[in-house]
Coordinates of C-alpha atoms in Angstrom, one line a residue:
Chain A
M1 CA 0.0 0.0 0.0
T2 CA 2.8 2.4 0.9
D3 CA 4.2 1.9 -2.6
T4 CA 1.0 2.4 -4.5
S5 CA 1.2 5.6 -6.6
M6 CA -1.7 8.0 -6.2
H7 CA -1.0 9.3 -9.7
P8 CA -0.8 6.7 -12.4
E9 CA -0.3 9.3 -15.1
V10 CA 2.9 10.6 -13.5
P11 CA 6.1 8.7 -14.4
I12 CA 7.1 6.5 -11.5
E13 CA 10.5 8.2 -11.1
V14 CA 8.9 11.6 -10.7
D15 CA 6.5 10.2 -8.2
E16 CA 9.3 8.6 -6.2
L17 CA 11.2 11.9 -6.3
R18 CA 8.2 13.8 -4.9
K19 CA 7.7 11.2 -2.2
D20 CA 11.3 11.5 -1.2
A21 CA 11.1 15.3 -1.1
L22 CA 7.9 15.1 1.0
Q23 CA 9.6 12.7 3.4
E24 CA 12.6 15.1 3.6
I25 CA 10.3 18.1 4.2
F26 CA 8.6 16.2 7.0
N27 CA 11.9 15.0 8.5
I28 CA 13.2 18.6 8.7
S29 CA 9.9 19.8 10.2
M30 CA 9.9 17.1 12.8
G31 CA 13.4 18.1 13.8
Q32 CA 12.4 21.7 14.2
A33 CA 9.2 20.8 16.0
A34 CA 11.1 18.6 18.5
D35 CA 13.5 21.5 19.2
S36 CA 10.8 24.1 19.9
L37 CA 8.7 21.6 21.9
A38 CA 11.7 20.8 24.0
C39 CA 12.2 24.5 24.6
L40 CA 8.6 24.8 25.7
V41 CA 8.2 21.8 27.9
K42 CA 11.8 21.9 29.1
D43 CA 12.3 18.2 28.6
R44 CA 13.8 15.9 26.0
V45 CA 11.2 15.5 23.2
Y46 CA 11.4 12.7 20.7
L47 CA 9.6 12.8 17.4
S48 CA 10.0 9.8 15.1
V49 CA 10.8 9.9 11.4
P50 CA 7.4 10.1 9.7
Q51 CA 6.1 7.0 8.1
M52 CA 4.2 7.7 4.9
H53 CA 1.1 5.7 4.1
W54 CA -1.1 6.0 1.0
V55 CA -4.4 4.8 2.2
E56 CA -7.7 3.8 0.5
K57 CA -10.6 3.7 2.9
S58 CA -11.5 0.2 1.8
D59 CA -8.0 -0.8 2.8
V60 CA -7.7 0.6 6.2
Q61 CA -7.0 -2.9 7.4
D62 CA -3.8 -2.7 5.3
L63 CA -2.9 0.5 7.1
K64 CA -3.4 -1.3 10.3
A65 CA -0.9 -3.9 9.1
A66 CA 1.5 -1.3 7.7
M67 CA 1.5 0.9 10.8
K68 CA 4.4 0.5 13.3
R69 CA 1.8 0.0 16.0
V70 CA -2.0 0.6 16.2
P71 CA -2.6 2.7 19.3
K72 CA -5.8 2.7 21.3
G73 CA -7.0 5.3 23.8
I74 CA -8.1 8.9 23.9
I75 CA -8.2 10.2 20.4
I76 CA -8.1 13.9 19.7
C77 CA -8.5 15.4 16.2
Q78 CA -7.6 18.8 15.0
P79 CA -8.5 20.1 11.6
F80 CA -6.2 22.3 9.5
S81 CA -7.0 24.3 6.5
G82 CA -5.5 27.0 4.2
Y83 CA -3.6 26.0 1.1
L84 CA -3.9 22.3 2.2
K85 CA -6.7 20.8 4.2
G86 CA -6.6 17.8 6.5
E87 CA -6.8 16.6 10.0
I88 CA -4.3 15.7 12.7
L89 CA -5.3 12.7 14.8
V90 CA -3.4 12.1 18.1
C91 CA -3.9 9.0 20.2
Y92 CA -2.9 9.1 23.9
E93 CA -2.8 5.6 25.3
Q94 CA -3.7 4.8 28.9
G95 CA -0.9 5.0 31.4
A96 CA 1.0 8.0 30.0
D97 CA 2.2 10.4 32.7
F98 CA 1.5 14.0 31.9
T99 CA 2.5 15.5 35.2
V100 CA 5.8 16.9 34.0
I101 CA 4.6 18.1 30.6
G102 CA 1.5 19.6 32.4
E103 CA 3.7 21.4 34.9
S104 CA 5.6 22.9 32.0
L105 CA 2.3 24.3 30.7
A106 CA 1.5 25.7 34.2
Y107 CA -0.9 23.0 35.3
T108 CA -0.5 21.9 38.9
K109 CA -0.5 18.2 39.7
E110 CA -4.1 18.3 40.7
Q111 CA -5.1 20.2 37.6
V112 CA -3.3 17.6 35.4
Q113 CA -5.6 15.0 37.0
K114 CA -8.7 17.2 36.9
W115 CA -8.3 18.8 33.6
Q116 CA -6.5 16.1 31.8
H117 CA -8.7 16.4 28.7
E118 CA -8.0 20.1 28.4
L119 CA -4.3 19.5 28.8
L120 CA -4.4 16.8 26.1
L121 CA -6.3 19.2 23.8
D122 CA -3.6 21.8 24.4
I123 CA -0.8 19.4 23.9
T124 CA -2.4 18.3 20.6
N125 CA -2.8 21.8 19.5
I126 CA 0.9 22.5 20.2
L127 CA 2.0 19.3 18.6
G128 CA -0.1 19.8 15.5
G129 CA 1.2 23.4 15.2
A130 CA 4.8 22.4 15.8
C131 CA 4.7 19.5 13.2
L132 CA 2.9 21.3 10.4
R133 CA 4.4 24.8 10.9
G134 CA 7.7 23.6 9.5
V135 CA 6.0 22.0 6.6
A136 CA 4.1 25.2 5.8
D137 CA 7.2 27.3 6.1
Q138 CA 9.2 25.1 3.8
L139 CA 6.4 24.9 1.2
N140 CA 5.8 28.6 1.7
I141 CA 2.1 28.1 2.1
R142 CA -0.6 29.3 4.6
L143 CA -2.0 26.9 7.1
E144 CA -4.6 27.6 9.8
F145 CA -5.8 25.3 12.6
G146 CA -9.2 24.7 14.0
A147 CA -9.9 23.9 17.6
P148 CA -8.9 20.4 18.6
N149 CA -11.7 18.0 19.7
L150 CA -11.9 14.9 21.7
I151 CA -13.6 12.3 19.5
D152 CA -13.2 9.1 21.4
R153 CA -11.9 7.8 24.7
H154 CA -11.2 4.1 24.1
S155 CA -10.8 3.4 20.4
E156 CA -8.1 2.3 18.0
V157 CA -7.1 5.1 15.6
T158 CA -7.9 2.8 12.7
T159 CA -11.4 2.3 13.9
I160 CA -11.9 6.1 13.7
L161 CA -10.5 6.1 10.1
L162 CA -12.7 3.2 9.2
N163 CA -15.9 4.9 10.1
S164 CA -18.0 4.1 7.1
S165 CA -20.0 7.3 7.0
S166 CA -16.9 9.5 6.8
I167 CA -16.4 11.3 3.5
W168 CA -12.9 10.5 2.4
D169 CA -11.9 7.8 0.0
K170 CA -8.1 8.0 -0.5
A171 CA -5.7 9.9 1.8
L172 CA -2.1 10.4 2.7
V173 CA -1.4 9.5 6.3
M174 CA 1.9 10.4 8.0
E175 CA 2.5 8.4 11.1
I176 CA 4.7 10.0 13.7
G177 CA 5.6 8.8 17.2
F178 CA 5.8 11.4 19.9
S179 CA 7.2 11.1 23.3
V180 CA 8.6 13.3 26.1
Q181 CA 11.1 11.6 28.4
S182 CA 8.9 12.2 31.5
M183 CA 5.8 10.9 29.8
S184 CA 7.1 7.4 29.9
M185 CA 5.0 6.4 26.9
T186 CA 4.8 7.1 23.1
S187 CA 1.8 8.8 21.7
D188 CA 0.9 8.6 18.1
I189 CA 0.3 11.4 15.6
L190 CA -1.4 10.8 12.3
I191 CA -1.4 13.7 9.9
C192 CA -4.1 12.9 7.3
M193 CA -4.8 14.7 4.0
P194 CA -7.5 13.6 1.6
E195 CA -6.7 12.9 -2.0
Q196 CA -7.9 16.1 -3.5
Y197 CA -5.2 18.1 -1.6
I198 CA -2.4 15.8 -2.6
N199 CA -2.2 17.4 -6.0
K200 CA -1.8 20.8 -4.5
L201 CA 0.8 19.4 -2.1
F202 CA 2.8 17.9 -5.0
K203 CA 2.5 21.2 -6.9
C204 CA 4.3 22.9 -4.1
I205 CA 6.9 20.1 -4.0
D206 CA 7.4 20.3 -7.8
H207 CA 8.0 24.0 -7.4
L208 CA 10.6 23.3 -4.8
L209 CA 12.3 20.6 -7.0
E210 CA 12.5 22.9 -10.0
Chain C
M1 CA -10.8 52.3 6.2
N2 CA -9.4 52.0 9.7
R3 CA -12.7 53.2 11.0
V4 CA -14.6 50.6 9.0
Y5 CA -12.4 47.9 10.5
K6 CA -13.0 49.2 14.0
E7 CA -16.7 49.4 13.3
I8 CA -16.7 45.8 12.1
L9 CA -14.8 44.7 15.2
N10 CA -17.3 46.5 17.4
Q11 CA -20.3 45.1 15.7
L12 CA -19.0 41.6 15.9
N13 CA -20.9 39.2 18.2
L14 CA -17.5 38.1 19.5
G15 CA -15.2 39.5 22.1
V16 CA -11.9 40.7 20.8
I17 CA -8.9 41.6 23.0
V18 CA -5.5 42.5 21.7
F19 CA -2.4 42.5 23.9
D20 CA 1.3 42.1 23.6
E21 CA 3.8 39.4 24.8
H22 CA 3.8 41.0 28.3
C23 CA 0.0 40.7 28.4
Q24 CA -0.3 44.5 28.3
L25 CA -3.8 45.4 27.1
L26 CA -3.9 47.2 23.7
Y27 CA -7.4 46.9 22.4
V28 CA -10.8 45.6 23.5
N29 CA -13.9 45.7 21.3
H30 CA -17.4 46.7 22.4
F31 CA -18.5 43.2 23.1
I32 CA -16.0 42.9 25.9
R33 CA -16.6 46.4 27.2
D34 CA -20.4 45.9 27.2
N35 CA -20.4 42.6 28.9
H36 CA -17.6 43.0 31.5
K37 CA -18.6 44.1 34.9
Q38 CA -15.8 46.7 35.2
T39 CA -14.7 49.3 32.9
V40 CA -11.7 48.2 30.9
G41 CA -8.6 50.5 30.8
L42 CA -6.1 50.1 28.0
G43 CA -2.3 50.0 28.6
Q44 CA -2.7 48.0 31.8
S45 CA -1.9 44.4 32.5
L46 CA -4.5 41.9 31.3
F47 CA -4.5 40.3 34.7
T48 CA -5.3 43.5 36.6
Q49 CA -8.2 44.1 34.2
F50 CA -9.3 40.5 34.3
P51 CA -8.1 39.1 37.7
E52 CA -10.2 35.9 37.0
L53 CA -7.7 34.8 34.3
P54 CA -5.2 32.2 35.7
E55 CA -2.0 34.1 35.1
A56 CA 0.7 31.3 35.1
W57 CA -1.4 29.1 32.8
F58 CA -2.4 31.9 30.5
R59 CA 1.2 33.3 30.2
K60 CA 2.3 29.8 29.2
R61 CA -0.3 29.6 26.5
V62 CA 0.8 33.0 25.2
E63 CA 4.3 31.8 25.2
S64 CA 3.5 28.8 23.1
V65 CA 1.3 30.8 20.7
I66 CA 4.2 33.1 20.1
M67 CA 6.7 30.3 19.8
F68 CA 4.7 28.3 17.3
H69 CA 2.9 31.2 15.6
N70 CA -0.3 29.2 16.0
T71 CA -3.7 29.5 17.6
S72 CA -4.6 28.0 21.0
F73 CA -8.1 27.2 22.0
T74 CA -10.2 26.8 25.2
Q75 CA -13.6 25.2 25.4
W76 CA -16.6 26.0 27.7
Q77 CA -16.5 22.4 29.0
Y78 CA -13.1 23.0 30.6
R79 CA -13.0 26.8 31.0
P80 CA -16.6 27.8 31.2
H81 CA -15.9 31.4 32.2
L82 CA -12.4 32.3 31.0
L83 CA -13.3 36.0 31.6
N84 CA -16.0 37.1 33.9
L85 CA -18.3 38.3 31.1
M86 CA -22.0 38.6 31.9
E87 CA -24.6 36.6 30.2
T88 CA -26.1 38.6 27.3
R89 CA -29.7 38.0 28.4
P90 CA -30.3 39.8 31.7
I91 CA -34.0 38.9 31.7
T92 CA -34.5 35.4 30.3
G93 CA -31.0 34.2 31.2
T94 CA -30.6 31.8 34.1
H95 CA -26.9 32.2 34.6
E96 CA -25.0 35.2 35.6
L97 CA -21.8 34.5 33.6
M98 CA -21.4 33.8 30.0
Y99 CA -20.1 30.4 28.9
Q100 CA -17.2 30.9 26.4
N101 CA -15.1 29.3 23.8
A102 CA -11.9 31.2 23.3
S103 CA -9.1 31.3 20.7
L104 CA -5.7 32.8 21.4
I105 CA -4.4 34.0 18.0
Y106 CA -0.9 35.1 17.1
L107 CA -1.2 38.3 15.1
G108 CA 2.5 38.9 14.3
H109 CA 5.3 41.2 15.1
Y110 CA 4.5 44.9 15.0
D111 CA 6.5 47.9 16.3
A112 CA 8.9 45.6 18.3
R113 CA 6.0 43.9 19.9
E114 CA 4.5 40.5 19.5
L115 CA 0.7 40.9 19.2
I116 CA -1.8 38.4 20.4
C117 CA -5.5 38.4 20.0
L118 CA -8.0 36.7 22.3
V119 CA -11.3 36.0 20.7
I120 CA -14.2 35.1 22.9
Q121 CA -17.3 33.4 21.6
D122 CA -20.5 33.3 23.5
A123 CA -21.4 29.6 24.0
T124 CA -24.0 30.0 26.7
Q125 CA -26.9 28.6 24.7
T126 CA -25.0 25.6 23.5
A127 CA -23.5 25.0 26.9
L128 CA -26.8 25.2 28.7
T129 CA -28.6 23.0 26.1
Q130 CA -25.8 20.4 26.2
M131 CA -25.7 20.4 30.0
K132 CA -29.5 19.9 30.1
L133 CA -29.1 17.1 27.6
A134 CA -26.4 15.4 29.5
K135 CA -28.5 15.7 32.7
T136 CA -31.5 14.2 31.0
L137 CA -29.4 11.5 29.5
N138 CA -28.0 10.7 32.9
K139 CA -31.4 10.6 34.4
L140 CA -32.7 8.4 31.6
N141 CA -29.7 6.1 32.0
Q142 CA -30.4 5.8 35.7
E143 CA -34.0 5.2 35.2
H144 CA -33.2 2.6 32.6
K145 CA -30.9 0.9 35.1
Q146 CA -33.5 1.0 37.8
L147 CA -36.1 -0.5 35.4
H148 CA -33.6 -3.2 34.5
T149 CA -33.1 -4.0 38.1
L150 CA -36.8 -4.0 38.8
N151 CA -37.4 -6.2 35.9
Q152 CA -34.8 -8.6 37.1
Q153 CA -36.4 -8.6 40.6
L154 CA -39.8 -9.1 39.1
K155 CA -38.5 -12.1 37.2
E156 CA -36.9 -13.5 40.3
A157 CA -40.0 -12.8 42.4
Q158 CA -42.1 -14.6 39.8
S159 CA -39.9 -17.6 39.7
Q160 CA -39.9 -17.6 43.5
L161 CA -43.7 -17.3 43.6
V162 CA -44.0 -20.2 41.3
Q163 CA -41.6 -22.1 43.5
N164 CA -43.5 -21.1 46.6
E165 CA -46.8 -22.1 45.1
K166 CA -45.3 -25.4 44.2
M167 CA -44.0 -25.9 47.7
A168 CA -47.3 -25.0 49.3
A169 CA -49.1 -27.3 47.0
V170 CA -46.6 -30.1 47.8
G171 CA -47.0 -29.5 51.5
Q172 CA -50.7 -29.6 51.4
L173 CA -50.6 -32.7 49.2
A174 CA -48.2 -34.3 51.6
A175 CA -50.4 -33.6 54.6
G176 CA -53.5 -34.8 52.7
V177 CA -51.7 -38.0 51.5
A178 CA -50.4 -38.5 55.0
H179 CA -53.9 -38.4 56.3
E180 CA -55.2 -40.7 53.6
I181 CA -52.4 -43.2 54.2
N182 CA -52.8 -43.1 57.9
N183 CA -56.3 -44.7 57.8
P184 CA -55.5 -47.8 55.8
M185 CA -52.2 -48.0 57.7
S186 CA -54.1 -48.3 60.9
F187 CA -56.1 -51.3 59.8
I188 CA -53.1 -52.8 58.0
K189 CA -51.2 -52.6 61.3
S190 CA -54.0 -54.0 63.4
N191 CA -54.6 -56.7 60.9
I192 CA -50.9 -57.7 61.0
E193 CA -51.0 -57.7 64.8
C194 CA -54.0 -60.0 64.4
L195 CA -52.2 -62.1 61.9
Q196 CA -49.3 -62.4 64.3
H197 CA -51.5 -63.9 66.9
Y198 CA -53.4 -66.1 64.5
T199 CA -50.3 -67.6 62.9
Q200 CA -48.8 -68.2 66.3
R201 CA -51.9 -70.1 67.2
L202 CA -51.8 -72.0 63.9
V203 CA -48.2 -73.0 64.5
E204 CA -49.2 -74.2 68.0
M205 CA -52.0 -76.2 66.5
G206 CA -49.6 -77.8 64.1
H207 CA -47.3 -78.8 67.0
Y208 CA -50.2 -80.2 68.9
L209 CA -51.4 -82.3 65.9
E210 CA -47.9 -83.6 65.4
S211 CA -47.5 -84.6 69.0
L212 CA -50.9 -86.4 68.8
L213 CA -49.9 -88.3 65.7
Q214 CA -46.5 -89.3 67.2
K215 CA -48.4 -91.1 69.9
Q216 CA -50.4 -93.5 67.6
E217 CA -48.9 -96.8 66.3
D218 CA -49.2 -96.5 62.6
Q219 CA -45.7 -95.7 61.6
Q220 CA -46.9 -95.2 58.0
I221 CA -48.8 -92.0 58.9
I222 CA -45.9 -90.6 60.9
V223 CA -43.4 -91.2 58.0
S224 CA -45.8 -89.6 55.6
L225 CA -46.3 -86.6 57.9
M226 CA -42.6 -86.1 58.3
R227 CA -42.1 -86.4 54.5
Q228 CA -44.9 -83.9 53.9
K229 CA -43.4 -81.5 56.6
E230 CA -40.0 -81.8 55.0
A231 CA -41.4 -81.2 51.5
L232 CA -43.2 -78.1 52.6
D233 CA -40.2 -76.9 54.6
I234 CA -42.5 -76.3 57.5
E235 CA -39.7 -76.1 60.0
Q236 CA -38.2 -73.1 58.3
I237 CA -41.6 -71.4 57.9
E238 CA -42.1 -71.8 61.6
E239 CA -38.8 -70.3 62.2
E240 CA -39.1 -67.3 59.8
L241 CA -42.8 -66.5 60.2
P242 CA -42.6 -64.5 63.5
E243 CA -39.6 -62.6 62.1
L244 CA -41.4 -61.8 58.9
I245 CA -44.5 -60.6 60.7
N246 CA -42.4 -58.6 63.1
E247 CA -40.5 -56.9 60.3
T248 CA -43.8 -56.1 58.5
L249 CA -45.2 -54.8 61.7
D250 CA -42.2 -52.6 62.2
G251 CA -42.4 -51.3 58.6
A252 CA -46.1 -50.5 59.2
K253 CA -45.2 -48.7 62.4
R254 CA -42.6 -46.6 60.6
I255 CA -45.0 -45.6 57.9
Q256 CA -47.4 -44.6 60.6
D257 CA -44.7 -42.6 62.3
I258 CA -43.8 -40.7 59.1
T259 CA -47.4 -39.9 58.3
G260 CA -47.9 -38.9 61.9
S261 CA -44.9 -36.6 61.7
L262 CA -46.1 -35.1 58.5
R263 CA -49.4 -34.4 60.1
D264 CA -47.8 -33.1 63.2
F265 CA -45.4 -31.0 61.2
S266 CA -48.0 -29.3 59.1
R267 CA -50.4 -29.1 62.0
L268 CA -53.2 -28.3 59.7
D269 CA -55.5 -28.6 62.7
S270 CA -53.7 -26.2 65.0
S271 CA -52.3 -22.9 64.0
E272 CA -53.0 -21.4 67.4
W273 CA -50.7 -20.3 70.2
Q274 CA -50.2 -23.2 72.5
L275 CA -47.9 -24.8 75.0
A276 CA -45.7 -27.2 73.1
D277 CA -42.6 -29.4 73.6
I278 CA -39.8 -28.1 71.4
H279 CA -38.2 -31.5 71.4
E280 CA -41.3 -33.1 69.9
G281 CA -41.2 -30.5 67.1
L282 CA -37.5 -31.2 66.5
E283 CA -38.0 -34.9 66.4
S284 CA -40.9 -34.7 63.9
T285 CA -39.0 -32.3 61.8
L286 CA -36.0 -34.6 61.8
K287 CA -38.1 -37.4 60.6
I288 CA -39.5 -35.2 57.8
V289 CA -36.1 -34.0 56.5
N290 CA -34.4 -37.3 57.0
H291 CA -34.9 -38.4 53.4
E292 CA -33.5 -35.1 52.2
I293 CA -30.4 -34.9 54.5
K294 CA -29.4 -38.6 54.8
Y295 CA -27.2 -38.5 51.6
T296 CA -24.8 -35.9 52.9
V297 CA -25.2 -36.0 56.7
N298 CA -23.8 -39.1 58.4
E299 CA -24.4 -38.0 62.0
I300 CA -27.0 -36.1 63.8
V301 CA -26.1 -35.3 67.4
K302 CA -29.0 -34.5 69.6
D303 CA -27.7 -32.8 72.7
F304 CA -31.1 -32.0 74.3
G305 CA -31.3 -30.3 77.6
K306 CA -34.3 -30.4 79.9
L307 CA -36.8 -28.0 78.5
P308 CA -40.0 -26.7 79.8
K309 CA -42.9 -26.4 77.4
I310 CA -43.1 -23.0 75.8
Y311 CA -45.9 -21.0 74.5
C312 CA -45.6 -20.9 70.7
L313 CA -46.9 -21.7 67.3
P314 CA -45.5 -25.2 67.0
S315 CA -46.0 -25.6 63.3
Q316 CA -44.3 -22.3 62.5
L317 CA -41.3 -23.2 64.7
N318 CA -41.1 -26.6 62.9
Q319 CA -40.9 -24.6 59.7
V320 CA -37.9 -22.8 61.1
F321 CA -36.2 -26.0 62.2
L322 CA -36.9 -27.5 58.8
N323 CA -35.4 -24.5 57.0
L324 CA -32.3 -24.6 59.1
L325 CA -31.8 -28.3 58.8
V326 CA -32.3 -28.3 55.1
N327 CA -29.9 -25.4 54.7
A328 CA -27.4 -27.2 56.8
S329 CA -27.6 -30.3 54.7
H330 CA -27.2 -28.1 51.5
A331 CA -24.0 -26.6 53.0
I332 CA -22.5 -30.0 53.4
D333 CA -20.8 -32.0 50.6
K334 CA -20.3 -35.2 52.4
D335 CA -19.5 -36.7 55.8
G336 CA -21.8 -34.2 57.4
K337 CA -22.5 -33.7 61.0
I338 CA -25.3 -31.7 62.4
I339 CA -25.5 -30.9 66.1
I340 CA -28.7 -29.8 67.7
E341 CA -28.4 -28.4 71.2
T342 CA -31.2 -27.2 73.4
R343 CA -30.8 -25.4 76.7
F344 CA -33.1 -23.9 79.3
L345 CA -31.8 -20.5 80.6
E346 CA -33.6 -20.4 83.9
D347 CA -32.4 -16.8 84.8
S348 CA -33.9 -15.2 81.8
N349 CA -36.8 -17.7 81.4
Q350 CA -35.7 -18.5 77.8
I351 CA -34.7 -21.5 75.9
T352 CA -32.0 -21.7 73.2
I353 CA -31.8 -24.0 70.2
R354 CA -28.5 -24.2 68.4
I355 CA -28.2 -26.0 65.1
T356 CA -24.6 -26.4 64.0
D357 CA -23.3 -27.9 60.8
N358 CA -19.8 -28.7 59.5
G359 CA -20.5 -27.4 56.0
A360 CA -19.0 -24.9 53.7
G361 CA -19.7 -21.8 55.8
I362 CA -21.1 -18.5 54.7
P363 CA -18.8 -15.8 53.3
K364 CA -18.5 -12.7 55.5
T365 CA -19.6 -10.5 52.6
I366 CA -23.1 -12.1 52.4
L367 CA -23.5 -12.9 56.1
S368 CA -25.5 -9.7 56.7
K369 CA -27.8 -10.4 53.8
I370 CA -28.9 -14.0 54.5
F371 CA -32.0 -13.0 56.4
D372 CA -33.0 -10.6 53.5
P373 CA -36.1 -11.7 51.6
F374 CA -35.2 -13.1 48.2
F375 CA -31.5 -13.4 49.0
T376 CA -30.3 -16.7 47.7
T377 CA -27.0 -18.2 46.7
K378 CA -28.8 -21.0 44.9
E379 CA -29.7 -21.0 41.3
I380 CA -32.9 -19.4 40.2
G381 CA -35.7 -21.9 40.8
T382 CA -33.7 -23.9 43.2
G383 CA -33.9 -21.7 46.3
T384 CA -36.7 -19.4 47.1
G385 CA -34.5 -17.0 49.0
L386 CA -37.3 -16.8 51.5
G387 CA -36.5 -19.7 53.9
L388 CA -34.3 -17.7 56.3
S389 CA -36.3 -14.5 55.9
I390 CA -39.5 -16.4 56.8
S391 CA -37.6 -18.1 59.7
Y392 CA -36.5 -14.7 60.9
G393 CA -40.1 -13.4 60.8
I394 CA -41.4 -16.4 62.7
I395 CA -38.8 -16.0 65.4
Q396 CA -39.5 -12.3 65.6
A397 CA -43.2 -13.1 66.0
H398 CA -42.2 -15.2 69.0
Q399 CA -40.3 -12.3 70.5
G400 CA -37.2 -14.3 70.1
S401 CA -33.9 -13.8 68.3
I402 CA -32.0 -15.7 65.7
E403 CA -28.2 -15.3 65.3
V404 CA -25.7 -16.7 62.9
N405 CA -22.0 -17.5 63.3
S406 CA -20.1 -18.9 60.4
T407 CA -16.5 -19.8 59.5
I408 CA -15.6 -20.6 55.9
D409 CA -14.8 -24.4 55.5
Q410 CA -15.7 -25.1 59.1
G411 CA -19.4 -24.6 59.3
T412 CA -22.3 -22.5 60.4
S413 CA -24.2 -22.2 63.6
F414 CA -27.6 -20.8 64.1
L415 CA -28.7 -19.8 67.6
I416 CA -32.4 -19.3 68.3
T417 CA -33.4 -17.8 71.6
L418 CA -37.1 -18.0 72.5
P419 CA -38.9 -16.8 75.6
I420 CA -40.9 -19.4 77.4
N421 CA -43.8 -16.9 77.7
P422 CA -43.6 -14.4 75.0
P423 CA -44.6 -10.9 76.3
I424 CA -47.8 -11.0 74.2
S425 CA -49.0 -14.2 75.7
T426 CA -48.0 -13.0 79.2
S427 CA -50.1 -9.9 78.8
L428 CA -52.9 -12.1 77.5
S429 CA -52.8 -14.4 80.4
D430 CA -52.6 -11.5 82.8
Q431 CA -55.8 -10.2 81.4
S432 CA -57.4 -13.5 81.7
L433 CA -56.3 -13.7 85.3

């Protein structure tokens, strides 16, 4: 699935070149994001190299197989729009410790417990912003973010993607692992963009490659 | 054009506040001015103008917005009243403060300042509707749960009713059958007693005839008699006959005992308060339950003290003994032993009956519930869950008490204390005196 080209009319070499470029852009963004996040939360932040998946909704099972791991837990989504449009899905699994990261965002220990969902919404917002800001800067495009929302408390990310009444058919899914040393657990970020915006994305990349 | 923008900002149904990286207030639109309790002065710190704003947390958010050039959000669910803005409807509104969704937006770098904008959206209507919905849903869920429990209880009660009805019918039937059996048994027994006498006499007659024949001279007759006697095995018949009849008589007596006990137990004839011997009640109950408990209980120890007769409803007390004995046998897997102790407490004019088994015992967690109506550990349809609660009621009616002691894997002991003259009856007899 990861190898399937979304654009049969484009020569394979070009397609591969674009994918490599996209991967490189994301890698750079993640590096920058990790640095700024570390600065904000004053802790070591780890963001994995993004795994690129080209997904068809009918094949979400394949995504499940292709993903490094399929997390299950609190799922928060945040829409982004502008030149590109898509959603960031972040899954926080049970057992992660948000005390330290919460303190760095001026939440007391009790508030971390009491307002965990708000804290997670805020972390998602910061993460999403951090990860995509670099991409937007490199591509020289405008991106805005909507308010993050808690959409499920005990589901697998893929179950959310599989929802039969959702409107997408094909999408690009970037899978990123995120952890802060004090969190003692990895959370998973999926940056998803539906098919119709991939062309625009590639147009930017073509522009960069020229 | 600037005036137009300002006008737009002031006409917006949103609160707009602009401040710099030090949270120094630069602009507020009319929405904020109109709905805030105090007059807002520009150039001051955001936190002096809005002391309700949690400073450390807010500054951190501002920092992250500046760092990532992004927008940060708060929702009414978590921060219902970020700023103390008043509800827009002073007449029909039910809440003093406005519920708010807020966005913290990075505007950019102007004149050596980072500019940040806080946009407040009135979410009061949505919030109130949602909270009402959540409350209703919660109530519905609770009612649903209650209904489910009630339904379950109803089902159980129904199956118990069926079981009770069955038991009552069986009890009546048993008492009726006992009565019916008792009559033919009486004449069977007296006939057997008659037969016992008659056969004895017949045997004597045979012996007499034999001795007479022995005396006459015709050896032929004697030989033929002896042959016939041998052929018919008369000697063995003579030997076994009394034994056979005795055994039959014994069997008949036992049947009479059981039917008698059944009748005594159900006491269809007497459901009135009377002076009764508790030991008699225990004995007749033991006979009734014998068939039920004999498979698991090897030994029944009757440690009976000297008891006076007590004023009671004997058939009801028998019901209590029956429940306790049957429960005891159910608690036992094998090699059971049941000890029944009775004592007279002269000082307090009470008697005690203790029934102890060496069965599985009752877990501490349910010990307090065993006298509750419909509490049963047996499968639905097997136990009524009423036995002990009925027993409890009966003992209460006798002004007595029933206590339980249990140790897991060692057994259970029920102690019944009964007054010899329950206060009710005393007062009655006082009156009659």
